[in-house]
Coordinates of C-alpha atoms in Angstrom, one line a residue:
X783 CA -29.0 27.2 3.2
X784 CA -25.7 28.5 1.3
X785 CA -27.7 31.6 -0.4
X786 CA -28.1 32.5 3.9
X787 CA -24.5 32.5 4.1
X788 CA -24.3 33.9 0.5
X789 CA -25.2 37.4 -1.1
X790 CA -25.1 37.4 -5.1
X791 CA -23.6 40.6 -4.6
X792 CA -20.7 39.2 -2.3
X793 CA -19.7 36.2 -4.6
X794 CA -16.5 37.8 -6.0
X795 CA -15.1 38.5 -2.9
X796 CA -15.8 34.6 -2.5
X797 CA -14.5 33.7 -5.2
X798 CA -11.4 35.8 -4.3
X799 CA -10.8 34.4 -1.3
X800 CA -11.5 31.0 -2.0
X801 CA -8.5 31.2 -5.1
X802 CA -6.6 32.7 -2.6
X803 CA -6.5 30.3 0.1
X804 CA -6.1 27.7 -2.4
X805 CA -3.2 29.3 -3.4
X806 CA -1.7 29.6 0.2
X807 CA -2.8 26.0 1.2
X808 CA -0.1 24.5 -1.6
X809 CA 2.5 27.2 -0.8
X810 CA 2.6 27.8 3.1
X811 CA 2.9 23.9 3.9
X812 CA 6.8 24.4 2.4
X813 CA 7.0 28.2 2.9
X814 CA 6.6 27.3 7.0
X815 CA 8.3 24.0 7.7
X816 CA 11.1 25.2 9.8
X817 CA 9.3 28.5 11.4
X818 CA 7.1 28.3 14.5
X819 CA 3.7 29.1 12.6
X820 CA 1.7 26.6 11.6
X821 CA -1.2 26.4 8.3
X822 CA -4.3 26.6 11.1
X823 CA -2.5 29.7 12.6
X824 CA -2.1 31.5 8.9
X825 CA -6.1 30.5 8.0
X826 CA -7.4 31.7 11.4
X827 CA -5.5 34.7 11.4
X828 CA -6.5 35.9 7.6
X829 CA -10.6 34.9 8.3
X830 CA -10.4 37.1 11.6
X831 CA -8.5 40.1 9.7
X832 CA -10.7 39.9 6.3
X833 CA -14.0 40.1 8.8
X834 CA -12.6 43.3 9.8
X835 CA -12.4 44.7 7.1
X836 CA -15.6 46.5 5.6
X837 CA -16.7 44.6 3.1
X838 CA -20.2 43.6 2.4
X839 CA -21.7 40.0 1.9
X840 CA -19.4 38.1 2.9
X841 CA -20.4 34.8 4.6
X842 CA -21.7 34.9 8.5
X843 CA -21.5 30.9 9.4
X844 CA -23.1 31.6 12.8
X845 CA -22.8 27.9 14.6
X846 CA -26.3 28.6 16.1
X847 CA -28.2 30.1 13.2
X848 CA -26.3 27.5 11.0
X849 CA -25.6 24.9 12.9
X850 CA -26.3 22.1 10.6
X851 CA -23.6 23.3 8.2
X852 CA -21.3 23.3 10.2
X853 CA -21.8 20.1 11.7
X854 CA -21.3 18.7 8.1
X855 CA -18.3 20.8 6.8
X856 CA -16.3 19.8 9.7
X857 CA -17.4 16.5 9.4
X858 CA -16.3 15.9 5.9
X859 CA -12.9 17.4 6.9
X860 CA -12.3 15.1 9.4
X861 CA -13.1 12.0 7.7
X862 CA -11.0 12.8 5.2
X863 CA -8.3 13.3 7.7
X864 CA -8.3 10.2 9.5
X865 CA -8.3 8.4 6.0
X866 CA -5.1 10.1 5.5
X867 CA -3.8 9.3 8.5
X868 CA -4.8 5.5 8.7
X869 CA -3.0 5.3 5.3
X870 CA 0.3 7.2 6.5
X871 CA 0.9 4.7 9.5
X872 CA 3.7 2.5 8.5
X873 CA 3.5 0.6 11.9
X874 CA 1.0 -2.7 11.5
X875 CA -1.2 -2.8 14.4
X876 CA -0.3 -4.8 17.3
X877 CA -1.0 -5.6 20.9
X878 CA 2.6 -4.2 21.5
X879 CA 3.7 -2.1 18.9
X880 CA 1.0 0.3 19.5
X881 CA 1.5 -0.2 23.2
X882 CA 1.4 3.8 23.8
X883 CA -1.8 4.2 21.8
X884 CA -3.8 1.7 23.4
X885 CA -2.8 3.6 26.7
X886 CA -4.2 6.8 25.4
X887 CA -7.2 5.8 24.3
X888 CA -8.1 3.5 27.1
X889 CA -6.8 5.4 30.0
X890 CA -5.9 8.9 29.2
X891 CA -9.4 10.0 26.7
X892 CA -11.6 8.7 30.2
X893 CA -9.9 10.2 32.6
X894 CA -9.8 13.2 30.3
X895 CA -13.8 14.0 30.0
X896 CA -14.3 12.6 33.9
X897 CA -11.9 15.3 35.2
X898 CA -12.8 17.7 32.4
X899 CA -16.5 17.3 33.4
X900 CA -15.9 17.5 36.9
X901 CA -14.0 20.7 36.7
X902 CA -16.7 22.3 34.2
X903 CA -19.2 21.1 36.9
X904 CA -17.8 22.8 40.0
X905 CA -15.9 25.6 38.0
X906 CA -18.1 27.2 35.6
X907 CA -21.5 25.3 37.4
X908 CA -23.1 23.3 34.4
X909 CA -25.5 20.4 34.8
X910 CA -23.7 17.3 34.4
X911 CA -25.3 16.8 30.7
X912 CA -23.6 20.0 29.9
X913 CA -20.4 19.8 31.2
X914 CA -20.5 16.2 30.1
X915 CA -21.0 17.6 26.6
X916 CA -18.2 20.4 26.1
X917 CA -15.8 17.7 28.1
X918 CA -16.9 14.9 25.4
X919 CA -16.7 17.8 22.3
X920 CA -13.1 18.6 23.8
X921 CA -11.8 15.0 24.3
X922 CA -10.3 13.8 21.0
X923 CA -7.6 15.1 19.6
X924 CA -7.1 16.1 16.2
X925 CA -6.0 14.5 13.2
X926 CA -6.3 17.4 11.5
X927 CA -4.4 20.6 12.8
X928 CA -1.6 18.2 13.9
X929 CA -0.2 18.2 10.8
X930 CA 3.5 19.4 12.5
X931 CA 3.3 16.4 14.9
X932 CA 1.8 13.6 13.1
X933 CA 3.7 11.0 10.8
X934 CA 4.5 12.2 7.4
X935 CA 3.9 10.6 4.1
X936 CA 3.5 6.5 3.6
X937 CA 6.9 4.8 3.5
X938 CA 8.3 1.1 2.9
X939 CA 9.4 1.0 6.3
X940 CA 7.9 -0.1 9.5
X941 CA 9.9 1.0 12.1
X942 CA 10.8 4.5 10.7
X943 CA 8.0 6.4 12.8
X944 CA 9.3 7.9 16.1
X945 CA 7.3 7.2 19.2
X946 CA 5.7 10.8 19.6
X947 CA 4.5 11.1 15.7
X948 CA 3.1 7.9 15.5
X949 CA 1.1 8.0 18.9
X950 CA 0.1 11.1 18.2
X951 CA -1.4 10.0 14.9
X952 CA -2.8 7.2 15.8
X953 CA -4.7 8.4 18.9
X954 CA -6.3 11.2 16.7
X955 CA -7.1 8.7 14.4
X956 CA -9.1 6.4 16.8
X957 CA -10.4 9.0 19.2
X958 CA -12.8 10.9 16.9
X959 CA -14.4 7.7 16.5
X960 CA -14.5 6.7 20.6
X961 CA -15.2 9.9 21.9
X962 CA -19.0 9.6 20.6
X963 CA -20.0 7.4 23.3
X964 CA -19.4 10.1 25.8
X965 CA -21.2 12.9 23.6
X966 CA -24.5 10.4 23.2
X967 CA -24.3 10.0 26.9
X968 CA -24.2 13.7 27.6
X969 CA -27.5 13.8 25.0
X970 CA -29.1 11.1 27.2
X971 CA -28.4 12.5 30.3
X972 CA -30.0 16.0 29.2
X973 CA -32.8 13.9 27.6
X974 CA -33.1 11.8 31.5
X975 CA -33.2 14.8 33.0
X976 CA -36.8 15.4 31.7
X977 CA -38.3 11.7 31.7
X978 CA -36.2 10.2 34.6
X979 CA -33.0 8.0 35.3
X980 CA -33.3 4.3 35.1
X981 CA -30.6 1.4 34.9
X982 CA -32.3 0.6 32.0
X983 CA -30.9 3.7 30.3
X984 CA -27.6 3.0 31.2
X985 CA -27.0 -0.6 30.3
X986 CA -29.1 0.4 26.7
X987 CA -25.9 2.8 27.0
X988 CA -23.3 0.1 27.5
X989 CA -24.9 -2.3 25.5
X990 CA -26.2 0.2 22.2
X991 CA -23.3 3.4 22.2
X992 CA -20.6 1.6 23.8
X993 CA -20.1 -2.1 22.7
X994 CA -22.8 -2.3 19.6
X995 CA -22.2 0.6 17.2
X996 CA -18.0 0.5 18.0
X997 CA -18.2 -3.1 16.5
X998 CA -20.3 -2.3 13.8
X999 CA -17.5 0.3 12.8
X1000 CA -14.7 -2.3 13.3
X1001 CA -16.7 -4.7 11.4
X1002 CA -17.5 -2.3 8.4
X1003 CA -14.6 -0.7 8.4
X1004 CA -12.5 -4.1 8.0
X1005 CA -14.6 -5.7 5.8
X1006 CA -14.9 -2.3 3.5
X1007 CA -10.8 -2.3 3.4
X1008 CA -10.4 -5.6 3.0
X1009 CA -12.3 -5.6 -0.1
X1010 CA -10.7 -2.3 -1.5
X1011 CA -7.3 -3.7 -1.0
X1012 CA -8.0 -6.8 -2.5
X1013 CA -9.5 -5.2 -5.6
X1014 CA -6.7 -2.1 -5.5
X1015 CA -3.8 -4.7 -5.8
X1016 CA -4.8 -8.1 -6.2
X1017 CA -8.0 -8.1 -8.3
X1018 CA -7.5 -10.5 -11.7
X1019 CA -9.4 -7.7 -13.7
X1020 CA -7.2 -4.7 -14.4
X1021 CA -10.0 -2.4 -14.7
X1022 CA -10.5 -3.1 -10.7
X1023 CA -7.0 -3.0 -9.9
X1024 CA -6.9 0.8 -9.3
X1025 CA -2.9 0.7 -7.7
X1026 CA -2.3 0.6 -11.7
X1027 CA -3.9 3.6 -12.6
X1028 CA -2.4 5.7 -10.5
X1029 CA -5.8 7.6 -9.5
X1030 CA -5.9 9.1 -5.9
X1031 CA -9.3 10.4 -6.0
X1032 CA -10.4 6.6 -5.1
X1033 CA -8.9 7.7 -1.9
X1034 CA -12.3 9.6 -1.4
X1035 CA -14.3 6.9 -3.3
X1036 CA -12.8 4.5 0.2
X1037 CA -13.5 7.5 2.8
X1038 CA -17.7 7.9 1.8
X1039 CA -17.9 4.4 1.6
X1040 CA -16.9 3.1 4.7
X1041 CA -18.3 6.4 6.5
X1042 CA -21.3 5.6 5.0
X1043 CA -22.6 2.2 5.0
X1044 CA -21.5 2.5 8.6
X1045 CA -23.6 5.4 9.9
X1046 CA -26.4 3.9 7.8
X1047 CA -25.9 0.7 9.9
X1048 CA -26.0 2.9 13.1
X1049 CA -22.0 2.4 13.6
X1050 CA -19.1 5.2 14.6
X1051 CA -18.1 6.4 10.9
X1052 CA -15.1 8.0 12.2
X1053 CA -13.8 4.9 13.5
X1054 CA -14.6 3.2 10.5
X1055 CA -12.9 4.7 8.2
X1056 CA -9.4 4.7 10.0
X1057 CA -9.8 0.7 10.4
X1058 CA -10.8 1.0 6.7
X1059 CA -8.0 3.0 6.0
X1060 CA -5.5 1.0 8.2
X1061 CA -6.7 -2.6 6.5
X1062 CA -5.9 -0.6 2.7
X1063 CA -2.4 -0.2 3.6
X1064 CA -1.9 -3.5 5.1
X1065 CA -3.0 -5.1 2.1
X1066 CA 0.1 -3.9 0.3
X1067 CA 2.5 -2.0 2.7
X1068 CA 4.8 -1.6 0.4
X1069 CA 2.9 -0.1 -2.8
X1070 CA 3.7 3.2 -4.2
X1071 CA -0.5 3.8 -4.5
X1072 CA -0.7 4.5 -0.7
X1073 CA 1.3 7.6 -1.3
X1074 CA -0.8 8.5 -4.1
X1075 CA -4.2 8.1 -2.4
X1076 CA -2.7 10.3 0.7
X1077 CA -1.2 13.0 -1.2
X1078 CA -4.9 13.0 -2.6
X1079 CA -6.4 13.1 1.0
X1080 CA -4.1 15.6 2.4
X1081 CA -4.7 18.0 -0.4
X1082 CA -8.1 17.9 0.3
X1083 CA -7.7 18.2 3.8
X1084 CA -5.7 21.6 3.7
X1085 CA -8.7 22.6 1.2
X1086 CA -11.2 21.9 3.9
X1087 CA -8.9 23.3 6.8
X1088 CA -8.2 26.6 4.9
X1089 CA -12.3 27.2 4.7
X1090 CA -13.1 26.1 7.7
X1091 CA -10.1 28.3 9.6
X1092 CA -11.0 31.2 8.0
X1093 CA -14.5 31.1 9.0
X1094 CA -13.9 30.1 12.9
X1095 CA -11.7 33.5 12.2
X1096 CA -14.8 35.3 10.9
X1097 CA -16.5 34.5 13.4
X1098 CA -14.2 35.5 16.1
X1099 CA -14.0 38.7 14.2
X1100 CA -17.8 38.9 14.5
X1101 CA -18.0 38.6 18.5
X1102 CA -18.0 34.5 18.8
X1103 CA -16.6 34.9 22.0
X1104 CA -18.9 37.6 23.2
X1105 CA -20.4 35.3 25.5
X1106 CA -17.0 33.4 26.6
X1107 CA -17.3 33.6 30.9
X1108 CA -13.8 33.8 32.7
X1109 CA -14.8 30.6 34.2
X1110 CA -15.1 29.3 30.4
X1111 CA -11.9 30.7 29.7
X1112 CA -10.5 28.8 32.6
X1113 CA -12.2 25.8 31.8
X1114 CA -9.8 25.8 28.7
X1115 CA -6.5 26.5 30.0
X1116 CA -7.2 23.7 32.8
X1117 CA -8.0 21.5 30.3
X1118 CA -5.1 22.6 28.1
X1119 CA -2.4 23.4 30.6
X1120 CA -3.3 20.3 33.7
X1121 CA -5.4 17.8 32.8
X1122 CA -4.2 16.3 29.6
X1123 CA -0.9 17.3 30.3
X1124 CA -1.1 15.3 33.8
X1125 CA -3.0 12.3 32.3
X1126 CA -1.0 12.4 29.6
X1127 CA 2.0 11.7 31.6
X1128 CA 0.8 9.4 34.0
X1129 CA -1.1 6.3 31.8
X1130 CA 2.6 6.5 29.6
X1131 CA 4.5 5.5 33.1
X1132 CA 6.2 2.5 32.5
X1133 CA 5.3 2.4 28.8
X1134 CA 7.7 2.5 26.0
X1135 CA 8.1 6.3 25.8
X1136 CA 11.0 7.9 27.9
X1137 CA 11.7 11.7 28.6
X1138 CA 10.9 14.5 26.1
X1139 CA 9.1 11.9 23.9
X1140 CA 6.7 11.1 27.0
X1141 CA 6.4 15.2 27.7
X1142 CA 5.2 15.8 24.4
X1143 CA 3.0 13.6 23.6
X1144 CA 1.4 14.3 27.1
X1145 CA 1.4 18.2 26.3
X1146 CA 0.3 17.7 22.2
X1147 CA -3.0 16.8 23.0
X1148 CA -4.2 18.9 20.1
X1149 CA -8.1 20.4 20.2
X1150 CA -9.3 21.3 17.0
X1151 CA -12.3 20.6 13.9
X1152 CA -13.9 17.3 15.9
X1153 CA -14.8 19.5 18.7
X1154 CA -16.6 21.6 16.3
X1155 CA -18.4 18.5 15.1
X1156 CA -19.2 17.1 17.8
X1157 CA -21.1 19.7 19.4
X1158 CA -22.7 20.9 16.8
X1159 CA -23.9 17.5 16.4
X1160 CA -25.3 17.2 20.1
X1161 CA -26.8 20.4 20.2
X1162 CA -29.1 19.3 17.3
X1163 CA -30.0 16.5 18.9
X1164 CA -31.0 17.3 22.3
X1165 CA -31.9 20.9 24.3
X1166 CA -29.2 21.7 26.8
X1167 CA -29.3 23.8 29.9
X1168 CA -26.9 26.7 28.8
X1169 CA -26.9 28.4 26.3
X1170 CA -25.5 27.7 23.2
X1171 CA -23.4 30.7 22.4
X1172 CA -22.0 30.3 25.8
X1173 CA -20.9 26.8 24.9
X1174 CA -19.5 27.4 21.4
X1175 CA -17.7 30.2 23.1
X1176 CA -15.6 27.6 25.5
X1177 CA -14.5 25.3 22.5
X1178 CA -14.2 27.9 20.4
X1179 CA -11.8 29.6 22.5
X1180 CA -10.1 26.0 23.9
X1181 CA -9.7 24.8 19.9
X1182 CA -8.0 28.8 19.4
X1183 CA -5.8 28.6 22.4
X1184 CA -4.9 25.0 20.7
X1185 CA -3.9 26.5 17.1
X1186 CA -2.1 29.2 18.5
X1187 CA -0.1 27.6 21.3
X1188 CA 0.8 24.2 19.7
X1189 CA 1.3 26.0 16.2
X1190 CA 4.0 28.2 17.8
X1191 CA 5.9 25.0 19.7
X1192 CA 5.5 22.0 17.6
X1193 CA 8.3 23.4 15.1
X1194 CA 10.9 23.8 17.8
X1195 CA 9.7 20.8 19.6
X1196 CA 9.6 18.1 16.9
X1197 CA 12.6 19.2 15.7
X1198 CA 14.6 19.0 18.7
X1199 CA 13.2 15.8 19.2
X1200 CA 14.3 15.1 15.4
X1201 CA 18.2 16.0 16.6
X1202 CA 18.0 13.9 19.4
X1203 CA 17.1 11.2 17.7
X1204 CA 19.8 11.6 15.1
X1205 CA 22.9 11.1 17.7
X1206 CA 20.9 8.5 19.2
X1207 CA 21.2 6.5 16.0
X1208 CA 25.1 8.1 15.3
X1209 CA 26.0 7.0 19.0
X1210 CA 27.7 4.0 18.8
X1211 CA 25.8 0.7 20.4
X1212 CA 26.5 -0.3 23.7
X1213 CA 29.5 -2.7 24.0
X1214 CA 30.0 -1.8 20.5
X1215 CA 34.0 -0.5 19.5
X1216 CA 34.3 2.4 16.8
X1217 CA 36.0 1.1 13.6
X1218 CA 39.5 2.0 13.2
X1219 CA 40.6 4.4 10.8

């Protein structure tokens, strides 16, 4: 499958490119922390430009001719982005402390593919399978272009996160993982279509892709971090206690196992290995290792990011959005500008968040490398009625207007938010006299 994306006599410029990108993907991080550009924006922008250019062989990853690549490229990214992210939470999971997560993920991600799926329905007029589908592949937000507006490395303190980056975080982390539910139902229901409805269907539904496989990824994914944390910091045998050896590749050795002993037992990988990833740090909050394992993770990450960005640009380049509709294009920026935005809002009412931090964690609802996956994966499992270009057109162009939009206003945002938060904490305390000189 690579030699169809490959030419022997295009390698070079491969190789080019690919030392290239490495290159950027340690120096733009740094190079772009206080400018309103982002890494996505920098990757998409070089792949689109480069495919313009007229050079021969270089690599045409077509999402329908290739469509099983690219389900498993983005899918190694984004495992290996919601293990960095479960690691870089400092805040231990509670009922409470992770109040405004819990009403993301059980209110606003719903509400989010109903109304999406509703409005592809009437808007762009898609079979409910369909518009089921794209709203499912567009639901979760992503833990790996948020990189501006997620928590930063692991720390020794617990309450050091602001509201906006850890919610942020924490719903990409645990959405990826929840959102397959809806995507499986979208593959039934195109699959129903054929044979018939039944209630049978939909309890096997409830029961199977709802309640079964989510607890088989709690269950593995605990039990898989429970035993790497005891053996990184508390094994007798130094050979097993890893934390001493300083080695962050383990970090990967962590991801593939709880990803995979869960998807052999027919469990939600994703969701695995955050709750993997979680149960490692609280083992030892407090070790240096968990800053070793992420910087690990997140290099790999912007590795993955910088491929994969540069050929969603390629492909752009190429005509991707050839068969984008208006209505498609609509789709999006209802999606992007109204519903999350609204829902957003509305489930945080009388939560914990106030203001600007209850606006942008409303409007940062962040579209990116899970969509990717996740329709890829349902196209190869089912036939759906529209055509496939047409559908990677929508995300494609949703996940774009994401990169570009967010990437130019999470600099400016987070750090007003950032100020704000500084006189909130110079301000003296209520009731509270200033010292005398």
């Amino acid at each position: 499958m690579v030699i169809d994306l490959l030419s022997w006599t295009g390698i070079d410029v491969v190789y080019a490119c690919t030392g290239l990108g490495a290159l950027c993907a340690a120096v733009l991080p740094t190079a772009l922390a206080k400018r309103p550009l982002s890494l996505p924006m920098v990757f998409l922008a070089a792949g689109f430009l480069v495919f313009l250019l007229p050079l021969e062989a270089l690599p045409q990853l077509d999402p329908v001719r290739h469509r099983s690549m690219v389900e498993h490229l983005t899918e190694v990214c984004v495992v290996v982005a919601l293990m960095g992210a479960g690691l870089a939470i400092n805040r231990p999971p509670g009922r409470r402390t992770w109040a405004t997560t819990w009403r993301l993920l059980g209110l606003a991600m719903p509400l989010t593919i109903l109304l999406t799926a509703a409005v592809a329905g009437w808007l762009v007029g898609w079979p409910p399978a369909v518009a089921l589908l794209v709203a499912a592949a567009l639901a979760p937000t992503d833990p790996v272009l948020a990189a501006e507006v997620r928590v930063g490395e692991p720390t020794d303190e617990e309450d050091d996160e602001d509201e906006v980056r850890f919610a942020l975080t924490s719903e990409a982390g645990l959405n990826d993982g929840l959102a397959f539910p809806f995507v499986l139902a979208a593959v039934a229901l195109t699959t129903a279509s054929a044979t018939g409805w039944s209630t049978q269907g939909l309890w096997h539904w409830v029961w199977s892709d709802i309640l079964l496989r989510s607890a088989v990824g709690l269950v593995v994914g605990f039990t898989v971090g429970r035993v790497l944390g005891w053996m990184f910091f508390q094994a007798a045998w130094k050979a097993l206690r890893l934390s001493e050896h300083r080695e962050g590749f383990v970090a990967l050795a962590a991801t593939f196992t709880a990803y995979g002993l869960t998807e052999l037992l027919h469990g939600y990988g994703f969701l695995a290995v955050f709750i993997a990833a979680c149960t490692i740090r609280n083992a030892e909050r407090s070790h240096r290792y968990h800053r070793v394992m992420h910087a690990f993770t997140d290099q790999i990450e912007r590795l993955l990011t910088a491929v994969i960005l540069f050929l969603v640009g390629g492909f752009i380049a190429d005509g991707g959005l050839a068969a984008l509709t208006w209505r498609g294009a609509l789709l999006g920026l209802v999606l992007f500008l109204l519903i999350r935005p609204v829902v957003g809002w509305v489930v945080q009412l009388r939560g914990k968040t106030v203001g600007r931090e209850r606006a942008t964690i409303a409007v940062f609802g962040i579209r990116g490398i899970g969509s990717f996956f996740y329709l890829a994966y349902a196209l190869g499992e089912a036939d759906f009625a529209a055509p496939a270009r047409e559908l990677w057109a929508v995300v494609t162009f949703t996940v774009l207007l994401s990169v570009l939009l967010h990437g130019v206003a999470a600099t400016p945002v987070t750090a007003r938010l950032d100020r704000s938060a500084r006189r909130g904490r110079e301000e003296p305390r209520a009731g509270e006299q200033p010292h005398a000189g």
